[in-house]
Tab-separated table of C-alpha atoms in Angstrom:
chain	number	residue	atom	x	y	z
H	1	UNK	CA	124.228	71.837	82.559
H	2	UNK	CA	125.839	75.253	82.026
H	3	UNK	CA	123.808	78.394	82.545
H	4	UNK	CA	123.719	79.124	78.806
H	5	UNK	CA	122.488	75.565	78.115
H	6	UNK	CA	119.795	76.092	80.766
H	7	UNK	CA	118.775	79.413	79.168
H	8	UNK	CA	118.865	77.977	75.657
H	9	UNK	CA	116.722	75.048	76.770
H	10	UNK	CA	114.141	77.278	78.456
H	11	UNK	CA	113.906	79.518	75.403
H	12	UNK	CA	113.532	76.597	73.000
H	13	UNK	CA	111.051	74.604	75.065
H	14	UNK	CA	108.599	77.413	75.818
H	15	UNK	CA	106.755	79.465	73.199
H	16	UNK	CA	106.968	82.667	75.258
H	17	UNK	CA	109.602	83.222	77.954
H	18	UNK	CA	110.128	86.336	80.043
H	19	UNK	CA	113.385	86.702	81.953
H	20	UNK	CA	112.451	89.210	84.635
H	21	UNK	CA	113.128	90.502	88.129
H	22	UNK	CA	110.599	88.832	90.390
H	23	UNK	CA	107.709	86.659	89.249
H	24	UNK	CA	104.609	87.381	87.152
H	25	UNK	CA	102.619	87.383	90.395
H	26	UNK	CA	105.170	89.638	92.161
H	27	UNK	CA	107.319	91.660	89.741
H	28	UNK	CA	110.212	93.251	91.639
H	29	UNK	CA	111.013	96.022	89.160
H	30	UNK	CA	108.867	98.528	87.323
H	31	UNK	CA	110.150	97.565	83.901
H	32	UNK	CA	109.517	93.848	84.475
H	33	UNK	CA	106.093	94.728	85.848
H	34	UNK	CA	105.218	96.677	82.678
H	35	UNK	CA	105.985	93.693	80.441
H	36	UNK	CA	103.965	91.391	82.724
H	37	UNK	CA	100.989	93.772	82.442
H	38	UNK	CA	101.250	93.827	78.645
H	39	UNK	CA	101.459	90.023	78.357
H	40	UNK	CA	98.575	89.564	80.799
H	41	UNK	CA	96.512	92.147	78.891
H	42	UNK	CA	97.057	90.311	75.605
H	43	UNK	CA	96.364	87.092	77.506
H	44	UNK	CA	99.207	85.029	76.111
H	45	UNK	CA	100.534	82.128	78.222
H	46	UNK	CA	104.196	82.616	79.118
H	47	UNK	CA	106.889	81.336	81.431
H	48	UNK	CA	108.435	83.854	83.856
H	49	UNK	CA	112.005	83.213	84.986
H	50	UNK	CA	113.214	85.226	87.978
H	51	UNK	CA	116.812	86.360	87.408
H	52	UNK	CA	117.003	87.419	91.050
H	53	UNK	CA	117.010	83.723	91.960
H	54	UNK	CA	120.558	83.310	90.634
H	55	UNK	CA	123.474	85.607	89.880
H	56	UNK	CA	124.549	83.223	87.117
H	57	UNK	CA	121.149	83.540	85.441
H	58	UNK	CA	121.139	87.318	85.824
H	59	UNK	CA	124.517	87.653	84.118
H	60	UNK	CA	124.090	84.654	81.830
H	61	UNK	CA	120.997	86.045	80.123
H	62	UNK	CA	122.810	89.288	79.318
H	63	UNK	CA	125.652	87.364	77.680
H	64	UNK	CA	123.251	85.022	75.910
H	65	UNK	CA	121.450	87.850	74.114
H	66	UNK	CA	124.203	90.485	74.233
H	67	UNK	CA	121.573	92.760	75.790
H	68	UNK	CA	122.569	94.586	78.982
H	69	UNK	CA	119.309	94.694	80.893
H	70	UNK	CA	116.378	92.687	82.206
H	71	UNK	CA	113.485	92.101	81.428
H	72	UNK	CA	114.050	90.192	78.212
H	73	UNK	CA	111.189	88.690	76.192
H	74	UNK	CA	111.593	85.693	73.864
H	75	UNK	CA	108.933	84.377	71.493
H	76	UNK	CA	109.451	81.023	69.738
H	77	UNK	CA	113.159	81.117	70.500
H	78	UNK	CA	113.702	84.675	69.242
H	79	UNK	CA	114.715	87.695	71.318
H	80	UNK	CA	111.984	90.330	70.958
H	81	UNK	CA	113.329	93.022	73.250
H	82	UNK	CA	113.278	94.648	76.657
H	83	UNK	CA	110.609	96.825	78.265
H	84	UNK	CA	110.907	99.770	75.852
H	85	UNK	CA	110.642	97.674	72.710
H	86	UNK	CA	107.839	95.447	74.036
H	87	UNK	CA	105.826	98.515	75.061
H	88	UNK	CA	106.457	100.272	71.722
H	89	UNK	CA	105.446	97.132	69.788
H	90	UNK	CA	102.345	96.712	71.960
H	91	UNK	CA	101.242	100.303	71.395
H	92	UNK	CA	101.737	99.857	67.636
H	93	UNK	CA	99.817	96.545	67.671
H	94	UNK	CA	102.956	94.793	66.386
H	95	UNK	CA	103.254	92.520	69.446
H	96	UNK	CA	99.766	91.119	68.923
H	97	UNK	CA	100.600	90.544	65.224
H	98	UNK	CA	103.858	88.832	66.190
H	99	UNK	CA	102.015	86.354	68.427
H	100	UNK	CA	99.452	85.672	65.698
H	101	UNK	CA	102.148	85.211	63.039
H	102	UNK	CA	104.095	82.849	65.309
H	103	UNK	CA	100.983	80.830	66.072
H	104	UNK	CA	100.910	81.731	69.757
H	105	UNK	CA	97.281	81.692	70.919
H	106	UNK	CA	96.162	84.618	73.043
H	107	UNK	CA	92.955	85.892	74.589
H	108	UNK	CA	92.883	88.623	71.933
H	109	UNK	CA	93.163	86.186	69.011
H	110	UNK	CA	90.466	84.082	70.639
H	111	UNK	CA	88.217	87.151	70.823
H	112	UNK	CA	88.903	88.329	67.226
K	1	UNK	CA	129.324	107.280	90.173
K	2	UNK	CA	126.026	108.399	88.556
K	3	UNK	CA	126.101	109.605	84.968
K	4	UNK	CA	125.388	113.111	83.778
K	5	UNK	CA	122.926	113.717	80.928
K	6	UNK	CA	125.642	115.473	78.937
K	7	UNK	CA	127.966	112.446	79.304
K	8	UNK	CA	125.268	110.170	77.895
K	9	UNK	CA	124.567	112.497	74.986
K	10	UNK	CA	128.257	112.885	74.204
K	11	UNK	CA	128.951	109.145	74.276
K	12	UNK	CA	126.037	108.438	71.946
K	13	UNK	CA	127.118	111.147	69.525
K	14	UNK	CA	130.719	109.923	69.523
K	15	UNK	CA	129.566	106.467	68.457
K	16	UNK	CA	126.688	107.639	66.226
K	17	UNK	CA	127.881	110.987	64.806
K	18	UNK	CA	124.683	111.707	62.878
K	19	UNK	CA	122.447	111.144	65.912
K	20	UNK	CA	120.096	113.775	67.272
K	21	UNK	CA	119.919	113.041	70.984
K	22	UNK	CA	117.452	114.257	73.609
K	23	UNK	CA	117.938	113.182	77.219
K	24	UNK	CA	115.420	113.644	80.011
K	25	UNK	CA	116.321	113.059	83.651
K	26	UNK	CA	113.512	110.973	85.121
K	27	UNK	CA	114.459	110.955	88.764
K	28	UNK	CA	117.226	113.500	89.344
K	29	UNK	CA	119.486	110.775	90.714
K	30	UNK	CA	121.831	110.372	87.741
K	31	UNK	CA	120.526	106.848	87.332
K	32	UNK	CA	117.180	107.030	85.554
K	33	UNK	CA	117.018	108.758	82.213
K	34	UNK	CA	114.827	108.713	79.119
K	35	UNK	CA	116.522	109.223	75.765
K	36	UNK	CA	115.220	109.795	72.266
K	37	UNK	CA	117.774	109.111	69.552
K	38	UNK	CA	117.067	109.902	65.901
K	39	UNK	CA	119.696	108.836	63.364
K	40	UNK	CA	119.914	108.099	59.652
K	41	UNK	CA	122.260	105.214	60.461
K	42	UNK	CA	119.308	103.398	62.085
K	43	UNK	CA	117.575	103.099	58.711
K	44	UNK	CA	116.920	99.460	57.772
K	45	UNK	CA	117.777	98.192	61.254
K	46	UNK	CA	115.355	96.498	63.645
K	47	UNK	CA	114.499	98.173	66.957
K	48	UNK	CA	116.706	95.657	68.782
K	49	UNK	CA	119.642	96.505	66.512
K	50	UNK	CA	119.043	100.227	66.941
K	51	UNK	CA	118.910	99.948	70.716
K	52	UNK	CA	122.056	97.777	70.709
K	53	UNK	CA	123.879	100.530	68.814
K	54	UNK	CA	123.004	102.960	71.589
K	55	UNK	CA	123.925	100.481	74.346
K	56	UNK	CA	127.264	99.806	72.639
K	57	UNK	CA	127.878	103.558	72.511
K	58	UNK	CA	127.530	103.631	76.297
K	59	UNK	CA	130.407	101.154	76.566
K	60	UNK	CA	129.011	98.774	79.128
K	61	UNK	CA	127.499	101.359	81.464
K	62	UNK	CA	123.974	100.326	80.563
K	63	UNK	CA	122.543	98.136	83.296
K	64	UNK	CA	125.435	98.985	85.610
K	65	UNK	CA	126.328	102.607	86.350
K	66	UNK	CA	123.267	103.572	84.384
K	67	UNK	CA	120.412	101.605	85.901
K	68	UNK	CA	117.615	102.735	83.651
K	69	UNK	CA	117.514	104.362	80.239
K	70	UNK	CA	114.050	104.425	78.732
K	71	UNK	CA	115.067	104.457	75.086
K	72	UNK	CA	113.224	105.453	71.956
K	73	UNK	CA	115.001	105.254	68.617
K	74	UNK	CA	113.817	106.292	65.153
K	75	UNK	CA	115.000	107.438	61.736
K	76	UNK	CA	114.602	111.060	60.667
K	77	UNK	CA	111.052	111.908	59.587
K	78	UNK	CA	109.595	108.684	61.022
């Protein structure tokens, strides 16, 4: 399986996927850590993929999305953005709305 | 070779002539900057598309020479 097939498969078989440096338990970069905090705060289940595990994955994800940096967040197969965009959307409440609209259950929607 | 704030501003303006650009040096190491880019040509585009326009302007330096660019884009008057 090529790296882009692997990436495509991960993105299509998980509702929420975060390509990051490190793991959700141990983020290895401030930007990845910020997105982890936001997702944990909203309480949405997600799959973390550590791009530091493989050079192919680290480069492959940038080609896949034509986006030059990591972290990269995907929801229901769609690229949402990197750290800046996820934080901006979170602060504007748009990220929570996106999860609701896409039918992704979260702690927040459970509370509401 | 780290990048200089003026280089970043100039590259963005060359690619997006109507952009108002403000660059802040976050760490003084030529590697970590914050940029605010306001441009009429962003109108109607999603945040991802707007950010991609800025990354394209930097001609591949983003994520390489330039490790971190905390980016905020908007249209005038937003």
